[in-house]
Amino acid sequence: MTRAAPAAVVAVEDLVVEFRASRSIAALLRGISARRLRAVDGVSFTIARHETLGLVGESGSGKTTLGRALLGLYRASEGRITFEGAPIRAQKTRELRALRQHMQMVFQDPYSSLNPRMTVGQTLGEVLRFHAVCAKSEVVAEVAKLLELVGLSADMAARYPSALSGGQRQRVGLARALAVRPNFLVLDEPVAALDVSIQAQILNLLQDLRDELGLTILFIAHELSVVRHMSTRLAVMYLGKIVEIGAADAIFSAPSHPYTQGLMKAVPRLIPERRHREAVLKGDVPSPLAVPSGCRFHPRCPMARDLCRAETPPVVALGDGHEAACHFAEEAARTWAATSGGATV
Amino acid sequence: MGTDAARTASRRAGSGEVVLEVSGLVTEFRLAHGTIRANADVFLRVRKGATLGVVGESGSGKSVLCRAILRLIPSPPGFVTAGRVLFEGRDLLTLSERQMRRVRGTQIKMVFQNPMTSLNPVWPIGDQITEGLRVHYGLGRAAARRQGIELLRQVGIPSPEARAREYPFQWSGGMLQRAVVAMAMAGEPKLLLADELTTALDVTIQDQILALLLEIQERTGMAMVLVSHDMAVVAETCDEVAVMYAGQIMETAPTKALFNDPKHPYTVGLMNSIPSVERRDDRLLPIPGQPPDLTRLNPGCPFAARCSHASPDCAETPVALREVGPAHHSACLYPERIGA
Amino acid sequence: MTALTARSISAAFAVRGEIGRWSVTMKVGVSIVGLIVLAGIFAPVVAPYNPYFQDYDQVLLPPSWDHLFGTDMVGRDLFSRVIYGIRIDLTVGFIITYVPMIYGVALGALAGYFGGTFDVVLMRVLDTAIAFPFLVLIIVIIAILGPGVHNIYIAVFLVAWTMYARLARAEMLVERNKDYMLAARTLGYPTSRIIFRHALPNIINSSIVFSMADFVLNVLLLSGLSFLGLGVQPPEPEWGAMVAEGRDFIFDAWWICTLPGLAIVLTGTGLSLIGDGLSQRLGQRHQTIL
Ligand SMILES: Nc1ncnc2c1ncn2[C@@H]1O[C@H](COP(=O)(O)OP(=O)(O)OP(=O)(O)O)[C@@H](O)[C@H]1O
Ligand SMILES: Nc1ncnc2c1ncn2[C@@H]1O[C@H](COP(=O)(O)OP(=O)(O)OP(=O)(O)O)[C@@H](O)[C@H]1O
Ligand code: SF4
Ligand code: SF4
Ligand SMILES: [Mg+2]
Ligand SMILES: [Mg+2]
């Protein structure tokens, strides 16, 4: 088969990522296997070229784990990930090293994502030298160019991270990821730690770079407004599974999974009026070590029925690639349209 | 219902009994490379049953302010060098450490951003919640235990009798945050300082915690200071808002006035930076430039270098809060330029 | 490896503009130890006599301008012996402190980074080693191997790395999960580079601070063992051995055991002061990073 470059930059099929609880020496000697926590539990999706897929979900739902697995930082227990048609296997270090020039990550916490003992220039220079991005003699000039690309002045190169603000650090993290000229980026909550005005600067910068460099992006966040601003498509995770996926506009206008609807309703509005309503969703996110039977959202779902407790819901196609994993997805969508629908969102 | 509405109305008019009044507060950190004025001449007022939102740039001194009120600034390098913190008529800055401990234990509580760091990992949660009751109110073990379980029930923990015996690692982040709130509620404080209480939480849990706090406030008439950088959270929950920048209060107003008719260029900049969930904007409008170096502030308006309305004299003329409307104060020299 | 460690250490000290930020403690400590080290290096110039030369006309002389510390029972100049003793005590002390530190830190860092079976086994070894008092273990090993400096090296090398491994492992467990370490992996750097170039400078502080206290204990250990006859053998001018030799004359010639003893105390004090200064300095930097 002779195919041009596949349309999907990243394809994930039935991905499972597990963590093992640490074992004692006695357990090790007796060969007792540790308890397993499924942080990502059977997830499939693709990301098309030049697309930005937003990924939202509760804390602990497995977003970071998924993003890191895509880069081969965690090993897939089951399922497969391909990048530009090539499989990503965490255990194949050499294979990965070549691929990593094309895929990079920006981390959530600007305070721990830079080595405190290296200046900005050293951090960026190391990447350039190690991957032989440019001639040795041009490293200094290239560092200056990178800094400029992310809107920092070249004299920042001499600074240690401790002398930078959170927003500046996040820019350096972005420059480090861009240094190898990747075409796929995983952005793990890149603005969560920043205040709104710096956040707006970084989001604009990301948009510019995306258009300029033709990047494909997985954008992880828990703030819906930020995701809406950045993404073309959207995936919603709950407890290790994707519960809804589709075009961002479609999901924001017609969320069809009760959890997504809960998320939308729970977002605080910029309306200066003291709220007089109860919490949208009751109860806590269950532990991934004790996943509820049937639909894993049922203990908190306002629409839950007996079927939900007994059977895992199928993935319901709602047209145009919009899918929701709920027994009553269509009904949920109708209810949304009829009631809150256009009014609050 | 009627009294509720009346109370809300009086709160909106800004006429409730003042619980906390901070004036002229200056907090400095004396470091090797210079002195940081983390709070410079801060003024604020919180009324009974009302919530004051504090918003502003990261590093603008919001956390330092909360700590200064409770006299929890690490010293050295930090020093409160001027000002008064009047709590129910008493200046907290003049109290002895012993009296202050009592205030912290019984009347003003503070909750921090990360619940994991405010709970001791090797103590049962129930005991941690009731420790304050036993120390400050001399409650016996059994009485304290009953109280602790009751508090956990109030913050919505299911089967609190059993769960009070569990350890922090057995609880989820949202539950721990509620435990922290329960701990703060023990003894019904008159004032709660909540520093980025919900920042680390996701929206549905944030929603639960905010609903819980508002419900407690309605019931007990507790006053709150809510520090956040989520403007929407502030819009939904606060009666008044103070906007901080570079250690100073730039603007303070009833929430509605602040959002509908801001009178300071920095507040306007903040509002413009926020992406909306309702629609998709092509471009956000961030405030240009970087926050100032707190060791090298010019004598005038700290926002001058980034302000689109600035005149040459802004950087030189010291600014102070001035009344620009009912209960509405701005530290801008030219508030009339906004919107013009 | 040694070069890497050296680089990490120098990075930890970040020499530029460093001295200005030292505390008084640190400055005093560095001055004391610096003077002692200099005296040791230039011993042939500083010491007025040959430390081995026995002058039976000059036996058991009290301190005077000719013999600053007096002479011992065979007429050797004590001051010269104490000065030459610096070479032995500081060199051996340095070796038995920093050689185990190098591989202890490396092993701990590897265990902390990789975890798994290697880590479990290493932890068990550490727990076992720490269950015995350090000194008892050393003495037992030397009793088996026989006295002498070489066997001290072997005994200490066997045991002393465990503390460093423990410290480095604990720090690595925290450091491993920091995002910059993941970023280094994402950038495809080899694991050895990630561990030794990126993580090591960030986890070595506690080991450096601990090594100062360890250095003091090791100088005491060497002189203690020599005092017991298990270490450096006469006629070498080792401080502990000198104290032991003077023991029989304590009433007639107090200076023979007292003055070498003072040298031990002074060295120990200097090193401890540096240790205090370092823990303040490095601890402080830790805070500003956080
Ligand atoms: N290294 C690890 N070892 C064991 N468990 C882990 C590890 N990393 C994550 N987990 C667990 O896997 C689950 C998913 O975690 P993950 O960090 O992917 O969530 P997340 O969606 O990114 O959450 P957040 O919004 O808080 O960042 C959680 O229950 C978490 O406790
Ligand atoms: N212990 C301290 N030592 C030295 N400087 C400090 C200390 N605590 C705070 N500062 C400084 O005081 C200033 C205000 O800090 P503060 O933590 O109050 O900011 P903030 O408004 O709470 O920011 P954020 O939104 O990021 O939490 C900062 O410049 C900070 O570096
Ligand atoms: S399957 Fe049932 S419980 Fe699950 S989301 Fe749909 S309605 Fe709710
Ligand atoms: S005082 Fe001047 S610089 Fe400051 S906010 Fe007002 S107009 Fe801008
Ligand atoms: Mg995450
Ligand atoms: Mg803060």
mmCIF file with all atom_site columns, N, CA and C and ligand atoms in Angstrom, chain A residues 111 193 195, chain B residues 27-31 36-39 54-67 73-78 113 195-196 227-229 244 247 292 294, ligand 2:
data_model
loop_
_atom_site.group_PDB
_atom_site.id
_atom_site.type_symbol
_atom_site.label_atom_id
_atom_site.label_alt_id
_atom_site.label_comp_id
_atom_site.label_asym_id
_atom_site.label_entity_id
_atom_site.label_seq_id
_atom_site.pdbx_PDB_ins_code
_atom_site.Cartn_x
_atom_site.Cartn_y
_atom_site.Cartn_z
_atom_site.occupancy
_atom_site.B_iso_or_equiv
_atom_site.pdbx_formal_charge
_atom_site.auth_seq_id
_atom_site.auth_comp_id
_atom_site.auth_asym_id
_atom_site.auth_atom_id
_atom_site.pdbx_PDB_model_num
ATOM   1   N N   . TYR A 1 111 ? 6.901   26.245 37.835 1.00 0.00 ? 111 TYR A N   1
ATOM   2   C CA  . TYR A 1 111 ? 7.943   26.322 38.853 1.00 0.00 ? 111 TYR A CA  1
ATOM   3   C C   . TYR A 1 111 ? 8.790   25.067 38.920 1.00 0.00 ? 111 TYR A C   1
ATOM   4   N N   . ALA A 1 193 ? -1.545  27.676 36.061 1.00 0.00 ? 193 ALA A N   1
ATOM   5   C CA  . ALA A 1 193 ? -0.882  28.305 37.199 1.00 0.00 ? 193 ALA A CA  1
ATOM   6   C C   . ALA A 1 193 ? -0.695  29.807 37.003 1.00 0.00 ? 193 ALA A C   1
ATOM   7   N N   . ASP A 1 195 ? -1.995  33.893 36.174 1.00 0.00 ? 195 ASP A N   1
ATOM   8   C CA  . ASP A 1 195 ? -3.183  34.720 36.367 1.00 0.00 ? 195 ASP A CA  1
ATOM   9   C C   . ASP A 1 195 ? -3.707  35.212 35.013 1.00 0.00 ? 195 ASP A C   1
ATOM   10  N N   . THR B 2 27  ? 3.620   45.813 54.459 1.00 0.00 ? 27  THR B N   1
ATOM   11  C CA  . THR B 2 27  ? 4.394   44.612 54.769 1.00 0.00 ? 27  THR B CA  1
ATOM   12  C C   . THR B 2 27  ? 5.601   44.567 53.852 1.00 0.00 ? 27  THR B C   1
ATOM   13  N N   . GLU B 2 28  ? 6.770   44.415 54.453 1.00 0.00 ? 28  GLU B N   1
ATOM   14  C CA  . GLU B 2 28  ? 7.992   44.403 53.647 1.00 0.00 ? 28  GLU B CA  1
ATOM   15  C C   . GLU B 2 28  ? 8.759   43.112 53.856 1.00 0.00 ? 28  GLU B C   1
ATOM   16  N N   . PHE B 2 29  ? 9.426   42.675 52.800 1.00 0.00 ? 29  PHE B N   1
ATOM   17  C CA  . PHE B 2 29  ? 10.378  41.570 52.913 1.00 0.00 ? 29  PHE B CA  1
ATOM   18  C C   . PHE B 2 29  ? 11.757  42.136 52.642 1.00 0.00 ? 29  PHE B C   1
ATOM   19  N N   . ARG B 2 30  ? 12.631  42.024 53.641 1.00 0.00 ? 30  ARG B N   1
ATOM   20  C CA  . ARG B 2 30  ? 13.977  42.567 53.460 1.00 0.00 ? 30  ARG B CA  1
ATOM   21  C C   . ARG B 2 30  ? 14.890  41.439 53.005 1.00 0.00 ? 30  ARG B C   1
ATOM   22  N N   . LEU B 2 31  ? 15.215  41.436 51.753 1.00 0.00 ? 31  LEU B N   1
ATOM   23  C CA  . LEU B 2 31  ? 16.016  40.366 51.168 1.00 0.00 ? 31  LEU B CA  1
ATOM   24  C C   . LEU B 2 31  ? 17.381  40.907 50.780 1.00 0.00 ? 31  LEU B C   1
ATOM   25  N N   . ILE B 2 36  ? 11.305  44.179 49.325 1.00 0.00 ? 36  ILE B N   1
ATOM   26  C CA  . ILE B 2 36  ? 10.062  44.055 48.578 1.00 0.00 ? 36  ILE B CA  1
ATOM   27  C C   . ILE B 2 36  ? 8.935   44.616 49.419 1.00 0.00 ? 36  ILE B C   1
ATOM   28  N N   . ARG B 2 37  ? 8.182   45.567 48.862 1.00 0.00 ? 37  ARG B N   1
ATOM   29  C CA  . ARG B 2 37  ? 6.984   46.026 49.555 1.00 0.00 ? 37  ARG B CA  1
ATOM   30  C C   . ARG B 2 37  ? 5.825   45.203 49.045 1.00 0.00 ? 37  ARG B C   1
ATOM   31  N N   . ALA B 2 38  ? 5.510   44.128 49.750 1.00 0.00 ? 38  ALA B N   1
ATOM   32  C CA  . ALA B 2 38  ? 4.488   43.212 49.255 1.00 0.00 ? 38  ALA B CA  1
ATOM   33  C C   . ALA B 2 38  ? 3.092   43.771 49.522 1.00 0.00 ? 38  ALA B C   1
ATOM   34  N N   . ASN B 2 39  ? 2.942   44.572 50.569 1.00 0.00 ? 39  ASN B N   1
ATOM   35  C CA  . ASN B 2 39  ? 1.705   45.312 50.815 1.00 0.00 ? 39  ASN B CA  1
ATOM   36  C C   . ASN B 2 39  ? 2.100   46.754 51.069 1.00 0.00 ? 39  ASN B C   1
ATOM   37  N N   . VAL B 2 54  ? -10.721 39.315 46.684 1.00 0.00 ? 54  VAL B N   1
ATOM   38  C CA  . VAL B 2 54  ? -9.461  39.989 46.416 1.00 0.00 ? 54  VAL B CA  1
ATOM   39  C C   . VAL B 2 54  ? -8.880  39.361 45.155 1.00 0.00 ? 54  VAL B C   1
ATOM   40  N N   . VAL B 2 55  ? -8.723  40.178 44.120 1.00 0.00 ? 55  VAL B N   1
ATOM   41  C CA  . VAL B 2 55  ? -8.167  39.656 42.876 1.00 0.00 ? 55  VAL B CA  1
ATOM   42  C C   . VAL B 2 55  ? -6.914  40.447 42.534 1.00 0.00 ? 55  VAL B C   1
ATOM   43  N N   . GLY B 2 56  ? -6.161  39.959 41.576 1.00 0.00 ? 56  GLY B N   1
ATOM   44  C CA  . GLY B 2 56  ? -4.977  40.690 41.150 1.00 0.00 ? 56  GLY B CA  1
ATOM   45  C C   . GLY B 2 56  ? -3.908  39.765 40.638 1.00 0.00 ? 56  GLY B C   1
ATOM   46  N N   . GLU B 2 57  ? -2.935  40.409 40.019 1.00 0.00 ? 57  GLU B N   1
ATOM   47  C CA  . GLU B 2 57  ? -1.800  39.724 39.431 1.00 0.00 ? 57  GLU B CA  1
ATOM   48  C C   . GLU B 2 57  ? -1.145  38.763 40.432 1.00 0.00 ? 57  GLU B C   1
ATOM   49  N N   . SER B 2 58  ? -0.579  37.706 39.903 1.00 0.00 ? 58  SER B N   1
ATOM   50  C CA  . SER B 2 58  ? 0.226   36.832 40.751 1.00 0.00 ? 58  SER B CA  1
ATOM   51  C C   . SER B 2 58  ? 1.399   37.636 41.303 1.00 0.00 ? 58  SER B C   1
ATOM   52  N N   . GLY B 2 59  ? 1.654   37.517 42.589 1.00 0.00 ? 59  GLY B N   1
ATOM   53  C CA  . GLY B 2 59  ? 2.743   38.286 43.188 1.00 0.00 ? 59  GLY B CA  1
ATOM   54  C C   . GLY B 2 59  ? 2.339   39.680 43.614 1.00 0.00 ? 59  GLY B C   1
ATOM   55  N N   . SER B 2 60  ? 1.029   39.979 43.551 1.00 0.00 ? 60  SER B N   1
ATOM   56  C CA  . SER B 2 60  ? 0.619   41.323 43.915 1.00 0.00 ? 60  SER B CA  1
ATOM   57  C C   . SER B 2 60  ? 0.417   41.477 45.421 1.00 0.00 ? 60  SER B C   1
ATOM   58  N N   . GLY B 2 61  ? 0.577   40.399 46.176 1.00 0.00 ? 61  GLY B N   1
ATOM   59  C CA  . GLY B 2 61  ? 0.533   40.522 47.622 1.00 0.00 ? 61  GLY B CA  1
ATOM   60  C C   . GLY B 2 61  ? -0.752  40.055 48.271 1.00 0.00 ? 61  GLY B C   1
ATOM   61  N N   . LYS B 2 62  ? -1.543  39.273 47.567 1.00 0.00 ? 62  LYS B N   1
ATOM   62  C CA  . LYS B 2 62  ? -2.817  38.820 48.113 1.00 0.00 ? 62  LYS B CA  1
ATOM   63  C C   . LYS B 2 62  ? -2.595  37.848 49.276 1.00 0.00 ? 62  LYS B C   1
ATOM   64  N N   . SER B 2 63  ? -1.728  36.865 49.066 1.00 0.00 ? 63  SER B N   1
ATOM   65  C CA  . SER B 2 63  ? -1.474  35.903 50.145 1.00 0.00 ? 63  SER B CA  1
ATOM   66  C C   . SER B 2 63  ? -0.791  36.574 51.321 1.00 0.00 ? 63  SER B C   1
ATOM   67  N N   . VAL B 2 64  ? 0.131   37.484 51.016 1.00 0.00 ? 64  VAL B N   1
ATOM   68  C CA  . VAL B 2 64  ? 0.828   38.195 52.085 1.00 0.00 ? 64  VAL B CA  1
ATOM   69  C C   . VAL B 2 64  ? -0.178  38.981 52.928 1.00 0.00 ? 64  VAL B C   1
ATOM   70  N N   . LEU B 2 65  ? -1.157  39.567 52.288 1.00 0.00 ? 65  LEU B N   1
ATOM   71  C CA  . LEU B 2 65  ? -2.184  40.318 53.010 1.00 0.00 ? 65  LEU B CA  1
ATOM   72  C C   . LEU B 2 65  ? -2.918  39.414 54.000 1.00 0.00 ? 65  LEU B C   1
ATOM   73  N N   . CYS B 2 66  ? -3.351  38.251 53.540 1.00 0.00 ? 66  CYS B N   1
ATOM   74  C CA  . CYS B 2 66  ? -4.066  37.335 54.433 1.00 0.00 ? 66  CYS B CA  1
ATOM   75  C C   . CYS B 2 66  ? -3.191  36.943 55.616 1.00 0.00 ? 66  CYS B C   1
ATOM   76  N N   . ARG B 2 67  ? -1.934  36.640 55.306 1.00 0.00 ? 67  ARG B N   1
ATOM   77  C CA  . ARG B 2 67  ? -1.043  36.244 56.377 1.00 0.00 ? 67  ARG B CA  1
ATOM   78  C C   . ARG B 2 67  ? -0.759  37.394 57.330 1.00 0.00 ? 67  ARG B C   1
ATOM   79  N N   . ILE B 2 73  ? 3.272   36.294 59.011 1.00 0.00 ? 73  ILE B N   1
ATOM   80  C CA  . ILE B 2 73  ? 4.365   36.590 58.088 1.00 0.00 ? 73  ILE B CA  1
ATOM   81  C C   . ILE B 2 73  ? 5.659   36.047 58.680 1.00 0.00 ? 73  ILE B C   1
ATOM   82  N N   . PRO B 2 74  ? 6.399   35.237 57.918 1.00 0.00 ? 74  PRO B N   1
ATOM   83  C CA  . PRO B 2 74  ? 7.668   34.735 58.457 1.00 0.00 ? 74  PRO B CA  1
ATOM   84  C C   . PRO B 2 74  ? 8.639   35.888 58.671 1.00 0.00 ? 74  PRO B C   1
ATOM   85  N N   . SER B 2 75  ? 9.159   36.009 59.887 1.00 0.00 ? 75  SER B N   1
ATOM   86  C CA  . SER B 2 75  ? 9.990   37.162 60.200 1.00 0.00 ? 75  SER B CA  1
ATOM   87  C C   . SER B 2 75  ? 11.250  36.728 60.931 1.00 0.00 ? 75  SER B C   1
ATOM   88  N N   . PRO B 2 76  ? 12.465  37.094 60.447 1.00 0.00 ? 76  PRO B N   1
ATOM   89  C CA  . PRO B 2 76  ? 12.717  37.700 59.165 1.00 0.00 ? 76  PRO B CA  1
ATOM   90  C C   . PRO B 2 76  ? 12.427  36.714 58.042 1.00 0.00 ? 76  PRO B C   1
ATOM   91  N N   . PRO B 2 77  ? 12.321  37.137 56.812 1.00 0.00 ? 77  PRO B N   1
ATOM   92  C CA  . PRO B 2 77  ? 12.613  38.465 56.268 1.00 0.00 ? 77  PRO B CA  1
ATOM   93  C C   . PRO B 2 77  ? 11.414  39.414 56.271 1.00 0.00 ? 77  PRO B C   1
ATOM   94  N N   . GLY B 2 78  ? 10.227  38.941 56.699 1.00 0.00 ? 78  GLY B N   1
ATOM   95  C CA  . GLY B 2 78  ? 9.053   39.799 56.547 1.00 0.00 ? 78  GLY B CA  1
ATOM   96  C C   . GLY B 2 78  ? 8.765   40.646 57.775 1.00 0.00 ? 78  GLY B C   1
ATOM   97  N N   . GLN B 2 113 ? -4.612  27.004 49.806 1.00 0.00 ? 113 GLN B N   1
ATOM   98  C CA  . GLN B 2 113 ? -4.887  26.452 48.495 1.00 0.00 ? 113 GLN B CA  1
ATOM   99  C C   . GLN B 2 113 ? -4.806  24.935 48.448 1.00 0.00 ? 113 GLN B C   1
ATOM   100 N N   . ASP B 2 195 ? -7.714  31.551 50.846 1.00 0.00 ? 195 ASP B N   1
ATOM   101 C CA  . ASP B 2 195 ? -6.700  31.919 49.854 1.00 0.00 ? 195 ASP B CA  1
ATOM   102 C C   . ASP B 2 195 ? -6.690  30.890 48.732 1.00 0.00 ? 195 ASP B C   1
ATOM   103 N N   . GLU B 2 196 ? -7.230  31.247 47.586 1.00 0.00 ? 196 GLU B N   1
ATOM   104 C CA  . GLU B 2 196 ? -7.253  30.371 46.416 1.00 0.00 ? 196 GLU B CA  1
ATOM   105 C C   . GLU B 2 196 ? -7.797  28.991 46.786 1.00 0.00 ? 196 GLU B C   1
ATOM   106 N N   . VAL B 2 227 ? -9.742  35.121 48.259 1.00 0.00 ? 227 VAL B N   1
ATOM   107 C CA  . VAL B 2 227 ? -8.687  35.456 47.305 1.00 0.00 ? 227 VAL B CA  1
ATOM   108 C C   . VAL B 2 227 ? -8.786  34.496 46.136 1.00 0.00 ? 227 VAL B C   1
ATOM   109 N N   . SER B 2 228 ? -8.761  35.030 44.931 1.00 0.00 ? 228 SER B N   1
ATOM   110 C CA  . SER B 2 228 ? -8.883  34.145 43.779 1.00 0.00 ? 228 SER B CA  1
ATOM   111 C C   . SER B 2 228 ? -8.337  34.849 42.566 1.00 0.00 ? 228 SER B C   1
ATOM   112 N N   . HIS B 2 229 ? -7.882  34.073 41.568 1.00 0.00 ? 229 HIS B N   1
ATOM   113 C CA  . HIS B 2 229 ? -7.661  34.821 40.336 1.00 0.00 ? 229 HIS B CA  1
ATOM   114 C C   . HIS B 2 229 ? -8.670  34.438 39.265 1.00 0.00 ? 229 HIS B C   1
ATOM   115 N N   . MET B 2 244 ? -5.962  44.160 43.471 1.00 0.00 ? 244 MET B N   1
ATOM   116 C CA  . MET B 2 244 ? -4.603  44.499 43.906 1.00 0.00 ? 244 MET B CA  1
ATOM   117 C C   . MET B 2 244 ? -3.637  44.475 42.746 1.00 0.00 ? 244 MET B C   1
ATOM   118 N N   . GLY B 2 247 ? 1.138   45.194 45.223 1.00 0.00 ? 247 GLY B N   1
ATOM   119 C CA  . GLY B 2 247 ? 1.074   45.431 46.653 1.00 0.00 ? 247 GLY B CA  1
ATOM   120 C C   . GLY B 2 247 ? 0.080   46.492 47.078 1.00 0.00 ? 247 GLY B C   1
ATOM   121 N N   . PRO B 2 292 ? 5.715   44.849 37.454 1.00 0.00 ? 292 PRO B N   1
ATOM   122 C CA  . PRO B 2 292 ? 6.937   45.558 37.839 1.00 0.00 ? 292 PRO B CA  1
ATOM   123 C C   . PRO B 2 292 ? 7.750   44.778 38.873 1.00 0.00 ? 292 PRO B C   1
ATOM   124 N N   . LEU B 2 294 ? 9.167   44.509 42.278 1.00 0.00 ? 294 LEU B N   1
ATOM   125 C CA  . LEU B 2 294 ? 8.696   45.131 43.518 1.00 0.00 ? 294 LEU B CA  1
ATOM   126 C C   . LEU B 2 294 ? 9.812   45.789 44.328 1.00 0.00 ? 294 LEU B C   1
HETATM 127 N N1  . LIG D 3 .   ? 8.480   34.578 52.678 1.00 0.00 ? 2   LIG D N1  1
HETATM 128 C C1  . LIG D 3 .   ? 8.759   35.464 51.720 1.00 0.00 ? 2   LIG D C1  1
HETATM 129 N N2  . LIG D 3 .   ? 10.021  35.907 51.541 1.00 0.00 ? 2   LIG D N2  1
HETATM 130 C C2  . LIG D 3 .   ? 10.310  36.805 50.578 1.00 0.00 ? 2   LIG D C2  1
HETATM 131 N N3  . LIG D 3 .   ? 9.415   37.327 49.742 1.00 0.00 ? 2   LIG D N3  1
HETATM 132 C C3  . LIG D 3 .   ? 8.138   36.923 49.854 1.00 0.00 ? 2   LIG D C3  1
HETATM 133 C C4  . LIG D 3 .   ? 7.747   35.966 50.837 1.00 0.00 ? 2   LIG D C4  1
HETATM 134 N N4  . LIG D 3 .   ? 6.419   35.735 50.713 1.00 0.00 ? 2   LIG D N4  1
HETATM 135 C C5  . LIG D 3 .   ? 6.011   36.516 49.686 1.00 0.00 ? 2   LIG D C5  1
HETATM 136 N N5  . LIG D 3 .   ? 7.031   37.245 49.182 1.00 0.00 ? 2   LIG D N5  1
HETATM 137 C C6  . LIG D 3 .   ? 6.957   38.203 48.059 1.00 0.00 ? 2   LIG D C6  1
HETATM 138 O O1  . LIG D 3 .   ? 5.869   39.057 48.269 1.00 0.00 ? 2   LIG D O1  1
HETATM 139 C C7  . LIG D 3 .   ? 5.213   39.338 47.045 1.00 0.00 ? 2   LIG D C7  1
HETATM 140 C C8  . LIG D 3 .   ? 3.734   39.035 47.151 1.00 0.00 ? 2   LIG D C8  1
HETATM 141 O O2  . LIG D 3 .   ? 3.534   37.635 47.273 1.00 0.00 ? 2   LIG D O2  1
HETATM 142 P P1  . LIG D 3 .   ? 2.118   36.937 47.453 1.00 0.00 ? 2   LIG D P1  1
HETATM 143 O O3  . LIG D 3 .   ? 2.380   35.512 47.740 1.00 0.00 ? 2   LIG D O3  1
HETATM 144 O O4  . LIG D 3 .   ? 1.306   37.693 48.424 1.00 0.00 ? 2   LIG D O4  1
HETATM 145 O O5  . LIG D 3 .   ? 1.488   37.076 46.018 1.00 0.00 ? 2   LIG D O5  1
HETATM 146 P P2  . LIG D 3 .   ? 0.013   36.647 45.582 1.00 0.00 ? 2   LIG D P2  1
HETATM 147 O O6  . LIG D 3 .   ? -0.690  37.888 45.210 1.00 0.00 ? 2   LIG D O6  1
HETATM 148 O O7  . LIG D 3 .   ? -0.604  35.770 46.607 1.00 0.00 ? 2   LIG D O7  1
HETATM 149 O O8  . LIG D 3 .   ? 0.343   35.834 44.246 1.00 0.00 ? 2   LIG D O8  1
HETATM 150 P P3  . LIG D 3 .   ? -0.307  34.464 43.706 1.00 0.00 ? 2   LIG D P3  1
HETATM 151 O O9  . LIG D 3 .   ? -1.521  34.865 42.947 1.00 0.00 ? 2   LIG D O9  1
HETATM 152 O O10 . LIG D 3 .   ? 0.760   33.972 42.759 1.00 0.00 ? 2   LIG D O10 1
HETATM 153 O O11 . LIG D 3 .   ? -0.547  33.577 44.858 1.00 0.00 ? 2   LIG D O11 1
HETATM 154 C C9  . LIG D 3 .   ? 5.907   38.503 45.983 1.00 0.00 ? 2   LIG D C9  1
HETATM 155 O O12 . LIG D 3 .   ? 6.766   39.340 45.260 1.00 0.00 ? 2   LIG D O12 1
HETATM 156 C C10 . LIG D 3 .   ? 6.674   37.491 46.754 1.00 0.00 ? 2   LIG D C10 1
HETATM 157 O O13 . LIG D 3 .   ? 7.853   37.154 46.065 1.00 0.00 ? 2   LIG D O13 1
#
